[in-house]
Amino acid sequence: MDEDAGHALDDPLRTKGTSFTHEERRELGLLGLLPHAVTTLDEQVRRSWGEVRRQATDLDRYIYLRALQDRNERLFYAVLAADVPTALPLVYTPTVAEGCRRFSEIWRRPRGLYLSWPDRDHLVEALRNRRQREVDVIVVTDGQRILGIGDQGVGGMGIPVGKLSLYTLIGGIDPARTLPILLDVGTDNPTLLDDPFYLGWRHHRVDDDAYLEFVDAFVAAVRSELPDVLLQWEDFATPHAHPILERYRDRLLTFNDDIQGTAAVALGALRGATEVAGVPLRDQQVVMLGAGSAGIGVLEMVRQEMVDQGLTADEARARCWVVDVRGLLTTDRDDLSDAQRAFAHDPAEVAGWGVEGLPGLADVVTHVAVGVLVGLSTAQGAFTEGIVRTMAGRVERPIVFPLSNPTENAEARPADLDAWTDGRALIATGSPFPPLHRDDGNDVPVAQCNNVYIFPAVGLAVTAARATRVTDGMMRAAAGALGDASPALSDPRAPLLPRWADVRDVADDIALAVARQAVAEGVAPAASDDELRAAIRRTRWEPSYGAPERPR
């Protein structure tokens, strides 16, 4: 947080949660501090939203809101909280993608820490330069795989800043106890390397050995300075994401949102979808288009859920199919990671399909009664009309989740999916889309599988419960609580996930489920549900009254 932002939190001339008394107004007026009267927080929120709406583009709105965050952090969060559905796409996906692309161009003030490879011998010193002495949550990225737009170098800092804004808005984490970090190990983006205004280390990315040594040094610095912090890995490229998670998950309080958060929100949406479809997940054939860390993470959580529903591990894997840019993952391929190979099929299983080379997505849908089709490929339009109609011809309620971000990378548009399936498809997307129009004049909102349903609640849970680890069981508890909140469970015509207007309330329920699981697994001190609820309430920061009483 910069100096101005910190002072703004306690400046009554900028923000006051209740109306000023006549005496207060008169006193301030006599001091000549304002021409007539001091505005309340509510009045400033309305004024700020008017300014947001006057901006010409969503990028301009993003820039305005980020400037407001720098200038007056309490007002910034009050503005977001006043209209969560409108605010989310402006401060995060999809608008944040353009903010990352143009980061060096629109940069105004520093926020967070930039840890650069040339300074690798001084990471502890750099970490000690943070403005936030006590930190509950760090979000870190190396900028290599930002959303669906690739290597953005230091422009990737827009992601930790945006994520931590949502930790506060949704999860109630005190913004003064959050820290965005960018690991600047170079960039292979030629546009950035040639940009005279690029703010990062102007160098190609270091090789893997040097990279892992740098990450090791970073983790050691964090453990030394902030041993109890929650460390979230964000937008790391597939070759690094899984190995980093596996290397550190048992050493500190950490998780990868692209792998585990995406999986949890997708599984939460699937719980509602399979209930409406009337076919349990254990009886579904699931196809994933995209074999990156997010796609494999989703399938791993799906597999675990199938096992919980009664299948053996092998039976569950047999119902999971993965297709990447080359085609179906099969055991005879030599280009698969260990995580990918876990979902590869024996080539003998598909030998009778009559396909030359590796089967593609259309081949799988043609020969398998696919009930669930998920996309995390960034391949725009990959769910074609032919593929979707074939799928809809095999199952009564096809479940189709085009989850790639940003919007232009979605595998299909919900309106097309709805038309191709005669309104039978159960749909969730990764980016926001307009509602589906029905002949009766009703509009049906499209569920957005945004990780914001999960990670802020996880942050709230581990902070309140004083957890020491984030386990798979805790992430699946989050998915279960989200699935239980699906509006479709009570109304099959409703969206698969809760309204954005309700997401802050839903976060408390998810946080309780995660905290309860942490206690059950012995990674948090023993506590009853009532004690956990009280700790969650104490932890929550609200812009109307500021910092909460600390639970520890």
mmCIF file of N, CA and C in Angstrom, residues 307-369:
data_model
loop_
_atom_site.group_PDB
_atom_site.id
_atom_site.type_symbol
_atom_site.label_atom_id
_atom_site.label_comp_id
_atom_site.label_asym_id
_atom_site.label_seq_id
_atom_site.Cartn_x
_atom_site.Cartn_y
_atom_site.Cartn_z
ATOM 1 N N VAL A 307 -14.390 -41.280 -7.149
ATOM 2 C CA VAL A 307 -14.003 -42.313 -6.186
ATOM 3 C C VAL A 307 -14.852 -42.195 -4.927
ATOM 4 N N ASP A 308 -15.072 -40.972 -4.477
ATOM 5 C CA ASP A 308 -15.936 -40.770 -3.303
ATOM 6 C C ASP A 308 -17.352 -41.284 -3.552
ATOM 7 N N GLN A 309 -17.767 -41.269 -4.822
ATOM 8 C CA GLN A 309 -19.110 -41.731 -5.167
ATOM 9 C C GLN A 309 -19.155 -43.234 -5.438
ATOM 10 N N GLY A 310 -18.044 -43.940 -5.215
ATOM 11 C CA GLY A 310 -18.092 -45.390 -5.264
ATOM 12 C C GLY A 310 -17.245 -46.087 -6.294
ATOM 13 N N LEU A 311 -16.598 -45.346 -7.201
ATOM 14 C CA LEU A 311 -15.757 -45.988 -8.210
ATOM 15 C C LEU A 311 -14.366 -46.270 -7.652
ATOM 16 N N THR A 312 -13.680 -47.231 -8.251
ATOM 17 C CA THR A 312 -12.267 -47.414 -7.950
ATOM 18 C C THR A 312 -11.482 -46.333 -8.679
ATOM 19 N N ALA A 313 -10.217 -46.159 -8.308
ATOM 20 C CA ALA A 313 -9.388 -45.151 -8.961
ATOM 21 C C ALA A 313 -9.268 -45.435 -10.457
ATOM 22 N N ASP A 314 -9.104 -46.700 -10.821
ATOM 23 C CA ASP A 314 -8.980 -47.048 -12.246
ATOM 24 C C ASP A 314 -10.289 -46.824 -12.990
ATOM 25 N N GLU A 315 -11.410 -47.163 -12.365
ATOM 26 C CA GLU A 315 -12.704 -46.938 -13.013
ATOM 27 C C GLU A 315 -12.946 -45.452 -13.241
ATOM 28 N N ALA A 316 -12.532 -44.639 -12.262
ATOM 29 C CA ALA A 316 -12.725 -43.191 -12.400
ATOM 30 C C ALA A 316 -11.857 -42.632 -13.527
ATOM 31 N N ARG A 317 -10.603 -43.061 -13.585
ATOM 32 C CA ARG A 317 -9.718 -42.573 -14.653
ATOM 33 C C ARG A 317 -10.238 -42.988 -16.027
ATOM 34 N N ALA A 318 -10.831 -44.165 -16.125
ATOM 35 C CA ALA A 318 -11.335 -44.643 -17.409
ATOM 36 C C ALA A 318 -12.472 -43.765 -17.937
ATOM 37 N N ARG A 319 -13.125 -43.014 -17.072
ATOM 38 C CA ARG A 319 -14.217 -42.141 -17.481
ATOM 39 C C ARG A 319 -13.755 -40.713 -17.767
ATOM 40 N N CYS A 320 -12.454 -40.474 -17.670
ATOM 41 C CA CYS A 320 -11.881 -39.148 -17.912
ATOM 42 C C CYS A 320 -11.025 -39.181 -19.178
ATOM 43 N N TRP A 321 -11.308 -38.274 -20.103
ATOM 44 C CA TRP A 321 -10.605 -38.194 -21.381
ATOM 45 C C TRP A 321 -10.018 -36.798 -21.542
ATOM 46 N N VAL A 322 -8.765 -36.735 -22.003
ATOM 47 C CA VAL A 322 -8.105 -35.444 -22.189
ATOM 48 C C VAL A 322 -7.623 -35.329 -23.631
ATOM 49 N N VAL A 323 -7.939 -34.209 -24.245
ATOM 50 C CA VAL A 323 -7.499 -33.919 -25.613
ATOM 51 C C VAL A 323 -6.701 -32.624 -25.592
ATOM 52 N N ASP A 324 -5.493 -32.650 -26.134
ATOM 53 C CA ASP A 324 -4.714 -31.418 -26.234
ATOM 54 C C ASP A 324 -4.550 -31.032 -27.697
ATOM 55 N N VAL A 325 -3.629 -30.149 -28.005
ATOM 56 C CA VAL A 325 -3.488 -29.638 -29.365
ATOM 57 C C VAL A 325 -3.100 -30.749 -30.347
ATOM 58 N N ARG A 326 -2.461 -31.814 -29.888
ATOM 59 C CA ARG A 326 -2.091 -32.925 -30.758
ATOM 60 C C ARG A 326 -3.213 -33.941 -30.899
ATOM 61 N N GLY A 327 -4.033 -34.063 -29.863
ATOM 62 C CA GLY A 327 -5.099 -35.043 -29.872
ATOM 63 C C GLY A 327 -5.249 -35.706 -28.523
ATOM 64 N N LEU A 328 -5.861 -36.886 -28.503
ATOM 65 C CA LEU A 328 -6.118 -37.600 -27.257
ATOM 66 C C LEU A 328 -4.807 -37.975 -26.556
ATOM 67 N N LEU A 329 -4.798 -37.816 -25.226
ATOM 68 C CA LEU A 329 -3.644 -38.292 -24.464
ATOM 69 C C LEU A 329 -3.681 -39.808 -24.408
ATOM 70 N N THR A 330 -2.638 -40.449 -24.920
ATOM 71 C CA THR A 330 -2.531 -41.906 -24.915
ATOM 72 C C THR A 330 -1.181 -42.306 -24.328
ATOM 73 N N THR A 331 -1.127 -43.516 -23.813
ATOM 74 C CA THR A 331 0.049 -43.951 -23.069
ATOM 75 C C THR A 331 1.294 -44.112 -23.939
ATOM 76 N N ASP A 332 1.143 -44.165 -25.266
ATOM 77 C CA ASP A 332 2.309 -44.314 -26.137
ATOM 78 C C ASP A 332 2.934 -42.969 -26.521
ATOM 79 N N ARG A 333 2.368 -41.860 -26.024
ATOM 80 C CA ARG A 333 2.950 -40.552 -26.329
ATOM 81 C C ARG A 333 4.154 -40.299 -25.426
ATOM 82 N N ASP A 334 5.182 -39.657 -25.992
ATOM 83 C CA ASP A 334 6.401 -39.399 -25.229
ATOM 84 C C ASP A 334 6.527 -37.937 -24.820
ATOM 85 N N ASP A 335 5.434 -37.182 -24.953
ATOM 86 C CA ASP A 335 5.496 -35.750 -24.659
ATOM 87 C C ASP A 335 4.622 -35.372 -23.463
ATOM 88 N N LEU A 336 4.307 -36.336 -22.596
ATOM 89 C CA LEU A 336 3.393 -36.089 -21.488
ATOM 90 C C LEU A 336 4.144 -35.954 -20.163
ATOM 91 N N SER A 337 3.657 -35.037 -19.334
ATOM 92 C CA SER A 337 4.163 -34.949 -17.964
ATOM 93 C C SER A 337 3.557 -36.087 -17.146
ATOM 94 N N ASP A 338 4.065 -36.285 -15.929
ATOM 95 C CA ASP A 338 3.509 -37.330 -15.066
ATOM 96 C C ASP A 338 2.038 -37.055 -14.764
ATOM 97 N N ALA A 339 1.699 -35.788 -14.543
ATOM 98 C CA ALA A 339 0.309 -35.438 -14.236
ATOM 99 C C ALA A 339 -0.605 -35.724 -15.425
ATOM 100 N N GLN A 340 -0.124 -35.459 -16.636
ATOM 101 C CA GLN A 340 -0.914 -35.744 -17.834
ATOM 102 C C GLN A 340 -1.020 -37.245 -18.069
ATOM 103 N N ARG A 341 0.081 -37.947 -17.851
ATOM 104 C CA ARG A 341 0.102 -39.385 -18.133
ATOM 105 C C ARG A 341 -0.893 -40.148 -17.253
ATOM 106 N N ALA A 342 -1.216 -39.596 -16.096
ATOM 107 C CA ALA A 342 -2.176 -40.248 -15.211
ATOM 108 C C ALA A 342 -3.547 -40.388 -15.856
ATOM 109 N N PHE A 343 -3.832 -39.565 -16.899
ATOM 110 C CA PHE A 343 -5.141 -39.616 -17.561
ATOM 111 C C PHE A 343 -5.044 -40.116 -19.009
ATOM 112 N N ALA A 344 -3.891 -40.659 -19.377
ATOM 113 C CA ALA A 344 -3.724 -41.171 -20.734
ATOM 114 C C ALA A 344 -4.408 -42.527 -20.883
ATOM 115 N N HIS A 345 -5.006 -42.768 -22.049
ATOM 116 C CA HIS A 345 -5.687 -44.033 -22.335
ATOM 117 C C HIS A 345 -4.781 -44.941 -23.164
ATOM 118 N N ASP A 346 -4.997 -46.237 -23.002
ATOM 119 C CA ASP A 346 -4.277 -47.226 -23.803
ATOM 120 C C ASP A 346 -4.713 -47.080 -25.260
ATOM 121 N N PRO A 347 -3.770 -47.005 -26.202
ATOM 122 C CA PRO A 347 -4.149 -46.888 -27.614
ATOM 123 C C PRO A 347 -5.074 -48.011 -28.080
ATOM 124 N N ALA A 348 -5.012 -49.175 -27.420
ATOM 125 C CA ALA A 348 -5.883 -50.290 -27.811
ATOM 126 C C ALA A 348 -7.355 -49.953 -27.615
ATOM 127 N N GLU A 349 -7.641 -49.050 -26.671
ATOM 128 C CA GLU A 349 -9.033 -48.681 -26.409
ATOM 129 C C GLU A 349 -9.665 -47.962 -27.597
ATOM 130 N N VAL A 350 -8.852 -47.283 -28.383
ATOM 131 C CA VAL A 350 -9.391 -46.476 -29.480
ATOM 132 C C VAL A 350 -8.987 -47.031 -30.839
ATOM 133 N N ALA A 351 -8.356 -48.192 -30.848
ATOM 134 C CA ALA A 351 -7.865 -48.757 -32.113
ATOM 135 C C ALA A 351 -8.989 -49.037 -33.091
ATOM 136 N N GLY A 352 -10.172 -49.358 -32.576
ATOM 137 C CA GLY A 352 -11.289 -49.676 -33.453
ATOM 138 C C GLY A 352 -12.064 -48.484 -33.955
ATOM 139 N N TRP A 353 -11.610 -47.294 -33.654
ATOM 140 C CA TRP A 353 -12.324 -46.090 -34.084
ATOM 141 C C TRP A 353 -12.085 -45.757 -35.557
ATOM 142 N N GLY A 354 -11.088 -46.370 -36.150
ATOM 143 C CA GLY A 354 -10.805 -46.098 -37.559
ATOM 144 C C GLY A 354 -10.220 -44.728 -37.817
ATOM 145 N N VAL A 355 -9.456 -44.212 -36.849
ATOM 146 C CA VAL A 355 -8.866 -42.880 -36.964
ATOM 147 C C VAL A 355 -7.379 -43.016 -37.235
ATOM 148 N N GLU A 356 -6.895 -42.292 -38.230
ATOM 149 C CA GLU A 356 -5.457 -42.268 -38.486
ATOM 150 C C GLU A 356 -4.806 -41.267 -37.539
ATOM 151 N N GLY A 357 -3.755 -41.706 -36.849
ATOM 152 C CA GLY A 357 -3.100 -40.821 -35.902
ATOM 153 C C GLY A 357 -3.899 -40.733 -34.612
ATOM 154 N N LEU A 358 -3.653 -39.680 -33.868
ATOM 155 C CA LEU A 358 -4.331 -39.502 -32.588
ATOM 156 C C LEU A 358 -5.763 -39.012 -32.797
ATOM 157 N N PRO A 359 -6.730 -39.602 -32.096
ATOM 158 C CA PRO A 359 -8.108 -39.103 -32.189
ATOM 159 C C PRO A 359 -8.190 -37.661 -31.683
ATOM 160 N N GLY A 360 -9.042 -36.860 -32.337
ATOM 161 C CA GLY A 360 -9.280 -35.494 -31.888
ATOM 162 C C GLY A 360 -10.548 -35.414 -31.065
ATOM 163 N N LEU A 361 -10.938 -34.199 -30.727
ATOM 164 C CA LEU A 361 -12.120 -34.007 -29.896
ATOM 165 C C LEU A 361 -13.367 -34.565 -30.570
ATOM 166 N N ALA A 362 -13.534 -34.292 -31.854
ATOM 167 C CA ALA A 362 -14.722 -34.784 -32.564
ATOM 168 C C ALA A 362 -14.782 -36.307 -32.557
ATOM 169 N N ASP A 363 -13.623 -36.965 -32.669
ATOM 170 C CA ASP A 363 -13.591 -38.428 -32.648
ATOM 171 C C ASP A 363 -14.027 -38.964 -31.286
ATOM 172 N N VAL A 364 -13.557 -38.343 -30.225
ATOM 173 C CA VAL A 364 -13.925 -38.799 -28.882
ATOM 174 C C VAL A 364 -15.425 -38.645 -28.664
ATOM 175 N N VAL A 365 -15.971 -37.503 -29.032
ATOM 176 C CA VAL A 365 -17.402 -37.260 -28.839
ATOM 177 C C VAL A 365 -18.235 -38.210 -29.693
ATOM 178 N N THR A 366 -17.716 -38.578 -30.850
ATOM 179 C CA THR A 366 -18.442 -39.496 -31.730
ATOM 180 C C THR A 366 -18.490 -40.909 -31.153
ATOM 181 N N HIS A 367 -17.421 -41.358 -30.523
ATOM 182 C CA HIS A 367 -17.318 -42.756 -30.096
ATOM 183 C C HIS A 367 -17.567 -42.983 -28.608
ATOM 184 N N VAL A 368 -17.700 -41.920 -27.846
ATOM 185 C CA VAL A 368 -17.947 -42.032 -26.403
ATOM 186 C C VAL A 368 -19.211 -41.242 -26.078
ATOM 187 N N ALA A 369 -20.057 -41.776 -25.224
ATOM 188 C CA ALA A 369 -21.287 -41.081 -24.820
ATOM 189 C C ALA A 369 -20.939 -40.013 -23.787
#
